[in-house]
Amino acid sequence: MRAVIITRDDSGAPYPQVHDVAEVAPGPREVLVKVLAAGMNRADLSLKTGHFRAMTGSGPTGVAGLEMAGEVVGCGADVQGFRRGDRVMAMCSGAHAERVCVDERLLMRVPDGVDVLQAAAWPAALMTAHDALVTNGRLARGDHVLVQAASSVVGIAAVQLARLLGAEQVIGTSMSTDKWERLRALGVTLAAHSGPALEAAVREATHGHGVDVVIDHLGAPALAENMASAAIGARIVSVGRMGGTGGPIDLDLLSLKRLSLVGVTFRTRTVDDVAALISRMLADVAPLLQAGRLRMPIDKVFALEDVAQAHAWMKSRQQFGKVILQP
C-alpha cells in the first residue's frame, strides 16, 4: 500500500515522501480502515511519527499523519463495536496512508450527514478543543471566553464549541486581520491582535468583568496578557506553545485573581484516557455534527502524492481551516 514516510536526504534533513510499504493487519483489538481522507496538523510539520503513544498502532513504523476518516474493511478477533462498511474517523498514528490499523477504543462513528472531508477534519481539533474548553476550562453557560490564535484549526473548533455550548462572549485573536471577518462568521464576538492592547479590549467587551476561560496556543509570550485579561476565578488552559515554553509568571496576580493555570497534552495519555475523553466529547458534539451546526472550513485538498506541497502550504501559514490529504 502507499503511505507517507518521513525519509532523509543526502544532508540528513527529513522530508515527507510517498512510498510503497507492507500491508497492515489488525491486532486483536484493532480495526483496519481504508483511509478516504486524512487531516494535516501542525504536529505533522515536525516531521516526526508516532506523535502520541496512545495513538500508536500495529502498522509499519515511520508512517506520518495523526487523523483520518474512512471505511472499516477488517476487524481483529476481539473487536466488538465495529464491522465492515462502518464509516469511522479517528485521531491515530499512521493516518497518511491508504489503510491504517486503529485500536477500536479510539474510533468514532461518522454521524449521518457528515461527508468524508468534514469527518477527516474534526477528530484532533474537536478532541483537543473540547478537552481544553469543557473538561479543563470548566466552561459554564454565560462565560466570557478568550481564544488565543483563534484562526488555528483547534482555535476554530474552540470558537464554535464555546458559542454553541452557551458562552456569552468569544474573543478571538489572530495576527492576520484578513482572517477576522471569517472568525466573526464562526462566532467570534470580538476579533483582535494578541499583545499589550488586548487587556483593554477584553475589559471593554466584557464590561470590566474579564474572561472566564482562556484557550491559549501561543505560550510564554501571551501568559502575562492572558492573566491580565482574566476574571477572578478564571481558568487558563495551555494547549499550544507556538511562541515559546518559558517565561516569567506573576504569582501574586495568579493568587489575587485565584486563577487556575492548566496544561494539556495527548503525549502522556493512555488509550483508556483517550477513550474516556472521546466519550465525554461525543456526548456534547455528536448531535451538533449531525445537525450541521459544527463546520470546519476546508482550506485545500491535496492528493497523497502531493504531500510535500501540502507541507509547504501549511508552513506558509496562509491557511484558514483544514488541509486534507486524499489517497
Short mmCIF file of C-alpha atoms in Angstrom, two decimals:
data_model
loop_
_atom_site.label_atom_id
_atom_site.label_comp_id
_atom_site.label_asym_id
_atom_site.label_seq_id
_atom_site.Cartn_x
_atom_site.Cartn_y
_atom_site.Cartn_z
CA MET A 1 0.00 0.00 0.00
CA ARG A 2 1.04 3.64 -0.40
CA ALA A 3 1.94 5.70 2.64
CA VAL A 4 3.76 8.91 3.55
CA ILE A 5 7.14 8.04 5.05
CA ILE A 6 9.49 10.53 6.66
CA THR A 7 12.83 9.96 4.95
CA ARG A 8 16.12 11.88 4.87
CA ASP A 9 18.00 13.48 2.00
CA ASP A 10 21.76 13.30 1.45
CA SER A 11 22.31 16.06 4.01
CA GLY A 12 20.29 14.22 6.65
CA ALA A 13 17.31 16.60 6.51
CA PRO A 14 13.91 14.90 6.90
CA TYR A 15 11.17 15.25 4.30
CA PRO A 16 7.83 13.51 3.55
CA GLN A 17 7.56 11.21 0.55
CA VAL A 18 5.08 8.56 -0.63
CA HIS A 19 6.44 5.00 -0.64
CA ASP A 20 5.07 1.51 -1.09
CA VAL A 21 5.03 -0.19 2.31
CA ALA A 22 3.88 -3.54 3.65
CA GLU A 23 0.16 -4.10 4.02
CA VAL A 24 -1.16 -3.72 7.56
CA ALA A 25 -3.12 -6.33 9.50
CA PRO A 26 -5.17 -5.55 12.60
CA GLY A 27 -4.26 -6.88 16.03
CA PRO A 28 -6.91 -8.48 18.28
CA ARG A 29 -8.50 -5.15 19.38
CA GLU A 30 -7.73 -3.22 16.21
CA VAL A 31 -9.84 -2.22 13.23
CA LEU A 32 -8.46 -2.00 9.69
CA VAL A 33 -9.67 1.18 8.00
CA LYS A 34 -9.50 2.16 4.33
CA VAL A 35 -8.49 5.81 4.52
CA LEU A 36 -10.67 8.06 2.35
CA ALA A 37 -9.32 11.39 3.65
CA ALA A 38 -6.67 12.38 6.21
CA GLY A 39 -6.25 15.64 8.07
CA MET A 40 -2.97 17.50 8.37
CA ASN A 41 -1.90 19.12 11.63
CA ARG A 42 0.89 21.43 12.70
CA ALA A 43 2.42 18.47 14.55
CA ASP A 44 2.99 16.87 11.13
CA LEU A 45 5.38 19.69 10.23
CA SER A 46 7.81 18.47 12.90
CA LEU A 47 8.38 15.51 10.55
CA LYS A 48 8.16 13.04 13.40
CA THR A 49 5.94 9.96 13.50
CA GLY A 50 4.22 8.14 16.34
CA HIS A 51 3.34 11.55 17.82
CA PHE A 52 1.37 10.19 20.77
CA ARG A 53 1.94 6.86 22.45
CA ALA A 54 -1.78 6.16 22.86
CA MET A 55 -2.32 6.52 19.12
CA THR A 56 0.39 4.06 18.04
CA GLY A 57 -0.99 1.03 16.22
CA SER A 58 0.49 -2.18 14.81
CA GLY A 59 1.26 -0.76 11.36
CA PRO A 60 4.71 -0.07 9.92
CA THR A 61 6.80 2.48 11.79
CA GLY A 62 7.66 5.76 10.13
CA VAL A 63 4.23 6.41 8.56
CA ALA A 64 3.14 10.02 9.04
CA GLY A 65 -0.22 11.52 10.00
CA LEU A 66 -2.45 11.54 13.06
CA GLU A 67 -6.10 11.74 11.95
CA MET A 68 -8.28 10.28 9.23
CA ALA A 69 -11.75 9.24 8.12
CA GLY A 70 -12.63 6.15 6.18
CA GLU A 71 -14.42 2.81 5.98
CA VAL A 72 -13.90 -0.32 8.07
CA VAL A 73 -12.55 -3.15 5.90
CA GLY A 74 -11.43 -5.60 8.59
CA CYS A 75 -11.57 -6.29 12.32
CA GLY A 76 -9.36 -8.08 14.83
CA ALA A 77 -10.63 -11.18 16.63
CA ASP A 78 -11.65 -9.31 19.80
CA VAL A 79 -13.31 -6.28 18.19
CA GLN A 80 -16.97 -5.99 19.16
CA GLY A 81 -18.08 -2.44 18.38
CA PHE A 82 -17.43 -2.19 14.63
CA ARG A 83 -17.94 -4.17 11.46
CA ARG A 84 -17.09 -3.96 7.76
CA GLY A 85 -18.63 -0.99 5.99
CA ASP A 86 -18.88 1.28 9.05
CA ARG A 87 -17.94 4.91 8.40
CA VAL A 88 -15.39 5.94 11.01
CA MET A 89 -12.98 8.71 11.97
CA ALA A 90 -10.14 8.83 14.46
CA MET A 91 -7.07 10.54 15.78
CA CYS A 92 -4.41 7.86 15.26
CA SER A 93 -0.81 7.34 14.18
CA GLY A 94 -0.02 6.38 10.59
CA ALA A 95 -3.07 8.12 9.11
CA HIS A 96 -1.35 9.36 5.94
CA ALA A 97 -1.68 6.04 4.15
CA GLU A 98 -4.16 4.05 2.11
CA ARG A 99 -5.02 1.87 5.12
CA VAL A 100 -4.42 2.11 8.85
CA CYS A 101 -4.96 -0.06 11.92
CA VAL A 102 -6.66 1.67 14.85
CA ASP A 103 -7.47 0.48 18.36
CA GLU A 104 -11.26 0.25 18.43
CA ARG A 105 -11.36 2.39 21.58
CA LEU A 106 -10.04 5.34 19.54
CA LEU A 107 -12.56 5.04 16.70
CA MET A 108 -15.63 7.25 16.33
CA ARG A 109 -18.57 6.69 14.04
CA VAL A 110 -19.09 9.39 11.43
CA PRO A 111 -22.51 10.93 12.11
CA ASP A 112 -25.10 10.74 9.34
CA GLY A 113 -24.90 13.72 7.04
CA VAL A 114 -21.19 14.39 7.66
CA ASP A 115 -19.10 13.99 4.49
CA VAL A 116 -15.66 12.43 4.43
CA LEU A 117 -13.75 15.73 4.26
CA GLN A 118 -15.52 17.09 7.32
CA ALA A 119 -15.04 13.77 9.11
CA ALA A 120 -11.28 13.87 8.45
CA ALA A 121 -11.05 17.48 9.58
CA TRP A 122 -12.56 17.12 13.05
CA PRO A 123 -11.07 14.37 15.29
CA ALA A 124 -7.91 16.09 16.58
CA ALA A 125 -9.46 19.56 16.70
CA LEU A 126 -12.64 18.51 18.48
CA MET A 127 -10.90 16.24 20.96
CA THR A 128 -8.36 18.94 21.82
CA ALA A 129 -10.83 21.83 21.94
CA HIS A 130 -13.49 20.03 23.98
CA ASP A 131 -10.95 18.70 26.48
CA ALA A 132 -9.49 22.20 26.91
CA LEU A 133 -12.73 24.16 26.94
CA VAL A 134 -15.13 21.88 28.80
CA THR A 135 -13.11 19.40 30.87
CA ASN A 136 -10.22 21.63 31.89
CA GLY A 137 -11.69 25.09 31.25
CA ARG A 138 -14.94 24.12 33.01
CA LEU A 139 -16.97 26.25 30.60
CA ALA A 140 -20.30 27.39 32.03
CA ARG A 141 -23.21 28.99 30.22
CA GLY A 142 -22.76 32.75 30.17
CA ASP A 143 -18.95 32.64 30.47
CA HIS A 144 -16.68 35.02 28.57
CA VAL A 145 -14.04 33.11 26.57
CA LEU A 146 -10.73 34.19 25.03
CA VAL A 147 -9.19 32.01 22.31
CA GLN A 148 -5.60 32.93 21.52
CA ALA A 149 -4.68 32.08 17.90
CA ALA A 150 -8.34 31.59 17.07
CA SER A 151 -7.65 31.14 13.35
CA SER A 152 -5.78 27.89 14.03
CA VAL A 153 -7.77 24.71 13.43
CA VAL A 154 -8.13 24.00 17.16
CA GLY A 155 -8.97 27.68 17.66
CA ILE A 156 -11.73 27.46 15.05
CA ALA A 157 -13.12 24.40 16.85
CA ALA A 158 -12.94 26.13 20.25
CA VAL A 159 -14.70 29.26 18.96
CA GLN A 160 -17.63 27.28 17.57
CA LEU A 161 -17.91 24.98 20.59
CA ALA A 162 -17.83 27.88 23.03
CA ARG A 163 -20.72 29.67 21.32
CA LEU A 164 -22.78 26.51 20.83
CA LEU A 165 -22.30 25.48 24.47
CA GLY A 166 -23.50 28.81 25.81
CA ALA A 167 -20.60 31.26 26.08
CA GLU A 168 -21.79 34.87 26.14
CA GLN A 169 -18.68 36.35 24.54
CA VAL A 170 -15.98 34.66 22.47
CA ILE A 171 -12.97 36.86 21.88
CA GLY A 172 -10.53 35.54 19.30
CA THR A 173 -7.05 36.73 18.42
CA SER A 174 -5.26 36.48 15.09
CA MET A 175 -2.30 38.46 13.83
CA SER A 176 -3.78 38.28 10.32
CA THR A 177 -6.52 40.91 10.11
CA ASP A 178 -7.83 39.44 6.85
CA LYS A 179 -8.98 36.41 8.90
CA TRP A 180 -11.00 38.48 11.39
CA GLU A 181 -14.17 38.56 9.30
CA ARG A 182 -14.04 34.78 8.84
CA LEU A 183 -13.70 34.38 12.60
CA ARG A 184 -16.70 36.62 13.21
CA ALA A 185 -18.73 34.45 10.82
CA LEU A 186 -17.86 31.44 13.01
CA GLY A 187 -18.99 33.08 16.24
CA VAL A 188 -16.23 35.42 17.43
CA THR A 189 -17.82 38.49 19.03
CA LEU A 190 -14.54 40.45 19.08
CA ALA A 191 -11.52 39.82 16.85
CA ALA A 192 -8.27 41.39 17.99
CA HIS A 193 -4.49 41.24 17.90
CA SER A 194 -2.68 39.48 20.69
CA GLY A 195 -0.47 41.95 22.53
CA PRO A 196 -0.37 44.80 25.06
CA ALA A 197 -3.69 46.32 23.90
CA LEU A 198 -5.63 43.08 24.34
CA GLU A 199 -6.43 43.54 28.04
CA ALA A 200 -8.16 46.90 27.43
CA ALA A 201 -10.16 45.44 24.53
CA VAL A 202 -11.24 42.48 26.69
CA ARG A 203 -12.25 44.74 29.59
CA GLU A 204 -14.35 46.91 27.29
CA ALA A 205 -16.02 43.95 25.59
CA THR A 206 -16.86 42.27 28.91
CA HIS A 207 -17.85 45.50 30.72
CA GLY A 208 -14.91 45.19 33.09
CA HIS A 209 -15.51 41.54 34.03
CA GLY A 210 -12.65 39.92 32.10
CA VAL A 211 -12.67 36.45 30.56
CA ASP A 212 -13.61 33.32 32.50
CA VAL A 213 -11.83 30.84 30.22
CA VAL A 214 -8.68 31.29 28.13
CA ILE A 215 -7.73 28.74 25.48
CA ASP A 216 -4.12 29.56 24.66
CA HIS A 217 -2.00 28.33 21.75
CA LEU A 218 0.75 30.96 21.97
CA GLY A 219 2.51 30.03 25.19
CA ALA A 220 5.02 32.18 27.03
CA PRO A 221 4.56 35.48 25.13
CA ALA A 222 0.82 35.53 25.87
CA LEU A 223 0.88 34.46 29.52
CA ALA A 224 1.00 37.95 31.02
CA GLU A 225 -1.84 39.28 28.84
CA ASN A 226 -3.91 36.16 29.50
CA MET A 227 -3.59 36.69 33.23
CA ALA A 228 -4.26 40.43 32.93
CA SER A 229 -7.38 39.78 30.83
CA ALA A 230 -8.70 37.06 33.15
CA ALA A 231 -11.61 37.46 35.54
CA ILE A 232 -11.36 36.40 39.16
CA GLY A 233 -11.51 32.60 39.27
CA ALA A 234 -10.72 32.24 35.57
CA ARG A 235 -9.24 29.11 34.03
CA ILE A 236 -6.28 29.49 31.64
CA VAL A 237 -5.66 26.35 29.59
CA SER A 238 -2.30 25.98 27.82
CA VAL A 239 -2.97 23.99 24.65
CA GLY A 240 -0.08 25.09 22.44
CA ARG A 241 3.22 26.87 22.88
CA MET A 242 3.88 28.23 19.40
CA GLY A 243 5.64 31.31 20.79
CA GLY A 244 7.80 29.59 23.38
CA THR A 245 7.64 27.47 26.50
CA GLY A 246 9.29 29.52 29.22
CA GLY A 247 8.88 32.96 30.75
CA PRO A 248 8.19 34.88 33.96
CA ILE A 249 4.89 34.46 35.80
CA ASP A 250 3.34 36.92 38.24
CA LEU A 251 2.48 34.61 41.12
CA ASP A 252 0.94 37.46 43.08
CA LEU A 253 -1.57 38.14 40.29
CA LEU A 254 -2.19 34.41 39.97
CA SER A 255 -3.11 34.34 43.66
CA LEU A 256 -5.05 37.61 43.78
CA LYS A 257 -7.30 36.50 40.93
CA ARG A 258 -7.43 32.90 42.16
CA LEU A 259 -6.57 31.69 38.66
CA SER A 260 -6.26 28.10 37.51
CA LEU A 261 -3.40 27.57 35.04
CA VAL A 262 -3.77 24.16 33.40
CA GLY A 263 -1.57 22.38 30.87
CA VAL A 264 -2.95 19.77 28.46
CA THR A 265 -1.40 17.29 26.02
CA PHE A 266 -2.08 13.90 24.46
CA ARG A 267 1.54 12.81 24.77
CA THR A 268 1.16 11.36 28.27
CA ARG A 269 -2.34 9.84 27.95
CA THR A 270 -3.09 6.14 27.75
CA VAL A 271 -5.57 4.58 25.34
CA ASP A 272 -8.10 4.37 28.16
CA ASP A 273 -7.53 8.06 28.96
CA VAL A 274 -8.22 9.00 25.35
CA ALA A 275 -11.25 6.70 25.14
CA ALA A 276 -12.78 8.44 28.17
CA LEU A 277 -12.04 11.83 26.58
CA ILE A 278 -13.74 10.73 23.36
CA SER A 279 -16.84 9.59 25.26
CA ARG A 280 -17.16 12.95 27.05
CA MET A 281 -16.61 14.86 23.83
CA LEU A 282 -19.13 12.89 21.75
CA ALA A 283 -21.88 13.43 24.32
CA ASP A 284 -21.70 17.14 23.52
CA VAL A 285 -20.62 17.29 19.89
CA ALA A 286 -22.14 14.30 18.07
CA PRO A 287 -25.61 15.94 17.92
CA LEU A 288 -24.01 19.22 16.78
CA LEU A 289 -22.10 17.48 13.98
CA GLN A 290 -25.13 15.55 12.81
CA ALA A 291 -27.23 18.72 12.76
CA GLY A 292 -24.58 20.52 10.70
CA ARG A 293 -24.02 23.14 13.41
CA LEU A 294 -20.27 22.48 13.52
CA ARG A 295 -18.48 23.10 10.23
CA MET A 296 -14.74 23.14 9.68
CA PRO A 297 -13.64 25.30 6.71
CA ILE A 298 -11.76 23.07 4.26
CA ASP A 299 -8.81 25.16 3.11
CA LYS A 300 -7.19 22.90 0.49
CA VAL A 301 -7.29 19.26 -0.56
CA PHE A 302 -4.09 17.60 -1.84
CA ALA A 303 -3.52 14.16 -3.33
CA LEU A 304 -1.40 11.89 -1.13
CA GLU A 305 1.43 12.12 -3.70
CA ASP A 306 1.46 15.90 -3.24
CA VAL A 307 2.23 15.73 0.48
CA ALA A 308 5.36 17.88 0.07
CA GLN A 309 3.25 20.68 -1.41
CA ALA A 310 0.76 20.29 1.42
CA HIS A 311 3.57 20.70 3.96
CA ALA A 312 4.87 23.78 2.14
CA TRP A 313 1.40 25.34 2.12
CA MET A 314 0.95 24.77 5.84
CA LYS A 315 4.39 26.22 6.56
CA SER A 316 3.34 29.41 4.74
CA ARG A 317 0.68 30.00 7.46
CA GLN A 318 -1.80 31.23 4.88
CA GLN A 319 -4.38 28.55 5.55
CA PHE A 320 -7.72 29.13 7.22
CA GLY A 321 -9.26 25.82 8.16
CA LYS A 322 -8.17 22.30 7.43
CA VAL A 323 -5.69 20.95 4.90
CA ILE A 324 -6.68 17.45 3.74
CA LEU A 325 -4.79 14.64 2.01
CA GLN A 326 -6.68 12.09 -0.10
CA PRO A 327 -5.13 8.73 -1.11
#
